[in-house]
Amino acid sequence: MAGEALIVIDVQNDFCPGGALAVADGDRVVAPINALIAQFGHVILTQDWHPAGHSSFASTHPGKKPFETAAMPYGEQVLWPDHCIQGSSGAAFHSDLEWAKAELVIRKGFRRAIDSYSAFFENDHQTPTGLAGYLRERGIERLTFAGLATDYCVAYSALDARRSGFAATVVMDACRAIDLGGSLAAMTEKMRAAGVEQA
Ligand code: VGL
Ligand code: ZN
């Protein structure tokens, strides 16, 4: 029988209330995710993990403010407040997240010149993180996603899961969105069209 895994996306302090890129009610995903972690046989986490001066930070683009965009060699990039700096407390998992059972932590966004929303590919949609190969070698074919943020890292990961041949379900109650300029509705529709199930 095909293996299944839960992929918990970026449940980190900087995406929770009080954090550098706080998602509204971001901490409310922790309890439902802990319940999912208890149910699943295999759990994988992602961790947004940027070096200081990362190119996705507005602070590295003179004259730009957070939530504006910049043209990058790989396409348009939203510019964010500095967040999830490698090794910082903001980059740590929420202290109530029961992550000990996780078998793999995929860190992403660690190359200065390129952002990485998806657990599978960096934002050029070409540079792999290695997750697809890891899952295939382990016979895992069905993925369930939860975490932060619904319309960025969760949606990009679920869409790339489908493109890479995996079945994908997003547990919407265990996600919260940034919702910039209608991004939640747009990404929800893209996921639906790509065959991402919503639970
Ligand atoms: C994320 C914006 C920047 C996310 C990460 O986890 O959705 N969003 N970095
Ligand atoms: Zn980031």
mmCIF file of C-alpha atoms and ligand atoms in Angstrom:
data_model
loop_
_atom_site.group_PDB
_atom_site.id
_atom_site.type_symbol
_atom_site.label_atom_id
_atom_site.label_comp_id
_atom_site.label_asym_id
_atom_site.label_seq_id
_atom_site.Cartn_x
_atom_site.Cartn_y
_atom_site.Cartn_z
ATOM 1 C CA MET A 1 0.000 0.000 0.000
ATOM 2 C CA ALA A 2 1.203 3.461 -0.826
ATOM 3 C CA GLY A 3 2.882 5.231 2.051
ATOM 4 C CA GLU A 4 1.571 8.457 3.475
ATOM 5 C CA ALA A 5 3.236 11.382 5.220
ATOM 6 C CA LEU A 6 2.236 14.592 6.952
ATOM 7 C CA ILE A 7 4.253 17.634 5.867
ATOM 8 C CA VAL A 8 4.153 20.470 8.401
ATOM 9 C CA ILE A 9 5.072 23.753 6.745
ATOM 10 C CA ASP A 10 6.964 26.535 8.574
ATOM 11 C CA VAL A 11 5.318 26.546 12.016
ATOM 12 C CA GLN A 12 7.954 28.990 13.221
ATOM 13 C CA ASN A 13 7.875 31.866 15.696
ATOM 14 C CA ASP A 14 8.331 34.559 13.039
ATOM 15 C CA PHE A 15 5.041 33.502 11.374
ATOM 16 C CA CYS A 16 3.132 33.559 14.685
ATOM 17 C CA PRO A 17 1.735 36.581 16.564
ATOM 18 C CA GLY A 18 4.636 38.735 17.776
ATOM 19 C CA GLY A 19 6.928 37.413 15.028
ATOM 20 C CA ALA A 20 8.645 39.351 12.244
ATOM 21 C CA LEU A 21 6.222 38.185 9.536
ATOM 22 C CA ALA A 22 3.250 37.355 11.735
ATOM 23 C CA VAL A 23 0.340 35.584 10.075
ATOM 24 C CA ALA A 24 -3.027 36.427 11.740
ATOM 25 C CA ASP A 25 -3.834 33.624 14.216
ATOM 26 C CA GLY A 26 -0.769 31.730 13.002
ATOM 27 C CA ASP A 27 -0.369 30.079 16.404
ATOM 28 C CA ARG A 28 -3.860 28.573 16.137
ATOM 29 C CA VAL A 29 -2.532 25.945 13.734
ATOM 30 C CA VAL A 30 -0.438 24.359 16.484
ATOM 31 C CA ALA A 31 -3.200 22.401 18.277
ATOM 32 C CA PRO A 32 -4.743 20.868 15.120
ATOM 33 C CA ILE A 33 -1.268 20.079 13.759
ATOM 34 C CA ASN A 34 -0.283 18.341 16.988
ATOM 35 C CA ALA A 35 -3.401 16.181 16.592
ATOM 36 C CA LEU A 36 -2.367 15.345 13.001
ATOM 37 C CA ILE A 37 1.200 14.554 14.085
ATOM 38 C CA ALA A 38 -0.208 12.064 16.602
ATOM 39 C CA GLN A 39 -2.204 10.323 13.844
ATOM 40 C CA PHE A 40 0.434 10.031 11.117
ATOM 41 C CA GLY A 41 3.083 7.347 10.848
ATOM 42 C CA HIS A 42 5.541 9.622 9.037
ATOM 43 C CA VAL A 43 6.027 13.328 9.712
ATOM 44 C CA ILE A 44 8.242 15.779 7.831
ATOM 45 C CA LEU A 45 8.727 19.437 8.759
ATOM 46 C CA THR A 46 9.873 22.414 6.739
ATOM 47 C CA GLN A 47 11.731 25.363 8.207
ATOM 48 C CA ASP A 48 12.152 28.698 6.431
ATOM 49 C CA TRP A 49 15.875 29.344 6.928
ATOM 50 C CA HIS A 50 17.343 32.527 5.487
ATOM 51 C CA PRO A 51 20.836 33.993 5.804
ATOM 52 C CA ALA A 52 20.992 37.645 6.948
ATOM 53 C CA GLY A 53 20.702 39.923 3.920
ATOM 54 C CA HIS A 54 18.563 37.437 1.979
ATOM 55 C CA SER A 55 17.335 38.737 -1.386
ATOM 56 C CA SER A 56 13.678 38.198 -0.382
ATOM 57 C CA PHE A 57 14.039 40.841 2.345
ATOM 58 C CA ALA A 58 12.862 44.378 1.487
ATOM 59 C CA SER A 59 15.789 45.629 3.579
ATOM 60 C CA THR A 60 18.262 44.393 0.945
ATOM 61 C CA HIS A 61 16.596 46.433 -1.835
ATOM 62 C CA PRO A 62 17.232 50.170 -1.427
ATOM 63 C CA GLY A 63 13.992 52.174 -1.593
ATOM 64 C CA LYS A 64 11.739 49.106 -1.275
ATOM 65 C CA LYS A 65 9.283 48.426 1.530
ATOM 66 C CA PRO A 66 7.953 45.098 2.797
ATOM 67 C CA PHE A 67 5.116 43.639 0.701
ATOM 68 C CA GLU A 68 6.243 45.484 -2.449
ATOM 69 C CA THR A 69 7.665 43.327 -5.230
ATOM 70 C CA ALA A 70 10.976 43.162 -7.084
ATOM 71 C CA ALA A 71 11.895 41.679 -10.454
ATOM 72 C CA MET A 72 14.347 38.860 -9.858
ATOM 73 C CA PRO A 73 16.110 36.723 -12.515
ATOM 74 C CA TYR A 74 13.611 33.927 -11.726
ATOM 75 C CA GLY A 75 10.507 36.164 -11.812
ATOM 76 C CA GLU A 76 8.595 38.552 -9.590
ATOM 77 C CA GLN A 77 9.331 38.229 -5.897
ATOM 78 C CA VAL A 78 7.335 39.650 -2.980
ATOM 79 C CA LEU A 79 9.680 41.454 -0.580
ATOM 80 C CA TRP A 80 9.225 40.499 3.051
ATOM 81 C CA PRO A 81 10.307 41.922 6.383
ATOM 82 C CA ASP A 82 13.532 40.246 7.587
ATOM 83 C CA HIS A 83 12.371 36.894 8.995
ATOM 84 C CA CYS A 84 13.479 33.358 9.867
ATOM 85 C CA ILE A 85 17.168 34.209 10.067
ATOM 86 C CA GLN A 86 19.214 31.012 10.408
ATOM 87 C CA GLY A 87 19.653 30.096 14.073
ATOM 88 C CA SER A 88 17.478 32.932 15.435
ATOM 89 C CA SER A 89 14.614 32.422 17.885
ATOM 90 C CA GLY A 90 12.245 33.670 15.164
ATOM 91 C CA ALA A 91 13.313 30.750 12.985
ATOM 92 C CA ALA A 92 12.689 28.199 15.752
ATOM 93 C CA PHE A 93 9.553 26.047 15.688
ATOM 94 C CA HIS A 94 6.670 27.276 17.876
ATOM 95 C CA SER A 95 7.447 26.012 21.360
ATOM 96 C CA ASP A 96 4.155 24.068 21.624
ATOM 97 C CA LEU A 97 4.647 22.226 18.322
ATOM 98 C CA GLU A 98 5.184 18.538 19.060
ATOM 99 C CA TRP A 99 7.854 18.071 16.430
ATOM 100 C CA ALA A 100 10.044 15.414 18.095
ATOM 101 C CA LYS A 101 8.577 12.590 15.993
ATOM 102 C CA ALA A 102 9.528 14.251 12.682
ATOM 103 C CA GLU A 103 11.802 12.088 10.525
ATOM 104 C CA LEU A 104 13.111 14.901 8.296
ATOM 105 C CA VAL A 105 13.382 18.672 8.439
ATOM 106 C CA ILE A 106 13.680 20.349 5.041
ATOM 107 C CA ARG A 107 15.257 23.790 5.340
ATOM 108 C CA LYS A 108 14.558 26.217 2.534
ATOM 109 C CA GLY A 109 15.478 29.696 1.400
ATOM 110 C CA PHE A 110 19.092 29.254 2.488
ATOM 111 C CA ARG A 111 20.576 30.546 -0.770
ATOM 112 C CA ARG A 112 20.931 34.304 -0.600
ATOM 113 C CA ALA A 113 19.985 34.968 -4.238
ATOM 114 C CA ILE A 114 16.749 32.965 -4.400
ATOM 115 C CA ASP A 115 13.691 32.428 -2.243
ATOM 116 C CA SER A 116 12.042 29.052 -1.763
ATOM 117 C CA TYR A 117 8.373 28.857 -0.812
ATOM 118 C CA SER A 118 7.900 25.241 -1.825
ATOM 119 C CA ALA A 119 9.210 22.218 0.026
ATOM 120 C CA PHE A 120 10.106 20.726 -3.380
ATOM 121 C CA PHE A 121 11.638 23.503 -5.518
ATOM 122 C CA GLU A 122 13.147 26.929 -5.039
ATOM 123 C CA ASN A 123 11.263 29.863 -6.580
ATOM 124 C CA ASP A 124 12.858 29.286 -10.009
ATOM 125 C CA HIS A 125 10.638 26.129 -10.043
ATOM 126 C CA GLN A 126 13.763 24.210 -11.158
ATOM 127 C CA THR A 127 16.199 23.830 -8.295
ATOM 128 C CA PRO A 128 15.062 20.801 -6.268
ATOM 129 C CA THR A 129 15.290 20.551 -2.489
ATOM 130 C CA GLY A 130 15.660 16.774 -2.707
ATOM 131 C CA LEU A 131 12.308 16.076 -1.032
ATOM 132 C CA ALA A 132 10.729 14.322 -4.046
ATOM 133 C CA GLY A 133 13.601 11.840 -4.276
ATOM 134 C CA TYR A 134 13.505 11.222 -0.535
ATOM 135 C CA LEU A 135 9.778 10.468 -0.630
ATOM 136 C CA ARG A 136 10.066 8.210 -3.693
ATOM 137 C CA GLU A 137 12.906 6.204 -2.164
ATOM 138 C CA ARG A 138 10.756 5.667 0.902
ATOM 139 C CA GLY A 139 7.642 4.668 -1.065
ATOM 140 C CA ILE A 140 5.626 7.651 0.156
ATOM 141 C CA GLU A 141 3.036 8.678 -2.438
ATOM 142 C CA ARG A 142 0.279 10.478 -0.514
ATOM 143 C CA LEU A 143 0.968 13.749 1.262
ATOM 144 C CA THR A 144 -1.065 15.807 3.715
ATOM 145 C CA PHE A 145 -0.055 19.428 4.249
ATOM 146 C CA ALA A 146 -0.695 21.861 7.106
ATOM 147 C CA GLY A 147 1.011 24.987 8.441
ATOM 148 C CA LEU A 148 1.931 28.525 7.414
ATOM 149 C CA ALA A 149 1.165 30.269 5.252
ATOM 150 C CA THR A 150 -1.752 28.756 3.293
ATOM 151 C CA ASP A 151 -1.295 31.005 0.247
ATOM 152 C CA TYR A 152 2.523 30.904 0.076
ATOM 153 C CA CYS A 153 4.558 28.009 1.379
ATOM 154 C CA VAL A 154 1.662 25.573 1.898
ATOM 155 C CA ALA A 155 0.113 26.229 -1.536
ATOM 156 C CA TYR A 156 3.443 26.214 -3.404
ATOM 157 C CA SER A 157 4.352 22.930 -1.723
ATOM 158 C CA ALA A 158 1.010 21.267 -2.456
ATOM 159 C CA LEU A 159 1.092 22.421 -6.117
ATOM 160 C CA ASP A 160 4.634 21.115 -6.566
ATOM 161 C CA ALA A 161 3.615 17.848 -4.902
ATOM 162 C CA ARG A 162 0.975 17.370 -7.623
ATOM 163 C CA ARG A 163 3.452 18.342 -10.373
ATOM 164 C CA SER A 164 5.895 15.817 -8.955
ATOM 165 C CA GLY A 165 3.304 13.034 -9.057
ATOM 166 C CA PHE A 166 2.174 12.850 -5.422
ATOM 167 C CA ALA A 167 -1.389 12.891 -4.128
ATOM 168 C CA ALA A 168 -1.868 16.017 -2.001
ATOM 169 C CA THR A 169 -4.394 17.101 0.614
ATOM 170 C CA VAL A 170 -4.341 20.413 2.500
ATOM 171 C CA VAL A 171 -6.017 20.514 5.921
ATOM 172 C CA MET A 172 -7.339 24.076 5.701
ATOM 173 C CA ASP A 173 -8.253 24.348 9.425
ATOM 174 C CA ALA A 174 -4.629 23.638 10.253
ATOM 175 C CA CYS A 175 -3.355 26.482 8.025
ATOM 176 C CA ARG A 176 -3.523 30.298 8.165
ATOM 177 C CA ALA A 177 -2.933 32.740 5.290
ATOM 178 C CA ILE A 178 -1.009 35.973 4.705
ATOM 179 C CA ASP A 179 -3.619 36.992 2.049
ATOM 180 C CA LEU A 180 -1.838 39.718 0.085
ATOM 181 C CA GLY A 181 -3.932 41.212 -2.727
ATOM 182 C CA GLY A 182 -6.321 38.274 -2.967
ATOM 183 C CA SER A 183 -3.584 35.652 -2.811
ATOM 184 C CA LEU A 184 -5.606 33.275 -0.635
ATOM 185 C CA ALA A 185 -8.502 33.019 -3.117
ATOM 186 C CA ALA A 186 -6.114 32.831 -6.091
ATOM 187 C CA MET A 187 -3.972 30.073 -4.587
ATOM 188 C CA THR A 188 -6.993 28.141 -3.301
ATOM 189 C CA GLU A 189 -8.356 28.073 -6.867
ATOM 190 C CA LYS A 190 -4.964 27.024 -8.292
ATOM 191 C CA MET A 191 -4.803 24.167 -5.806
ATOM 192 C CA ARG A 192 -8.334 23.047 -6.671
ATOM 193 C CA ALA A 193 -7.516 23.100 -10.393
ATOM 194 C CA ALA A 194 -4.354 21.062 -9.794
ATOM 195 C CA GLY A 195 -6.207 18.322 -7.949
ATOM 196 C CA VAL A 196 -5.095 19.230 -4.438
ATOM 197 C CA GLU A 197 -7.779 17.916 -2.083
ATOM 198 C CA GLN A 198 -8.995 20.131 0.745
ATOM 199 C CA ALA A 199 -9.853 18.538 4.048
HETATM 200 C C1 VGL B 1 6.651 32.200 3.813
HETATM 201 C C2 VGL B 1 6.801 34.326 2.984
HETATM 202 C C3 VGL B 1 8.167 34.297 3.127
HETATM 203 C C4 VGL B 1 5.757 31.055 4.208
HETATM 204 C C5 VGL B 1 8.011 32.149 3.954
HETATM 205 O O1 VGL B 1 6.182 30.211 5.018
HETATM 206 O O2 VGL B 1 4.619 30.990 3.677
HETATM 207 N N1 VGL B 1 6.053 33.286 3.318
HETATM 208 N N2 VGL B 1 8.766 33.211 3.612
HETATM 209 ZN ZN ZN B 2 10.860 33.298 3.979
#
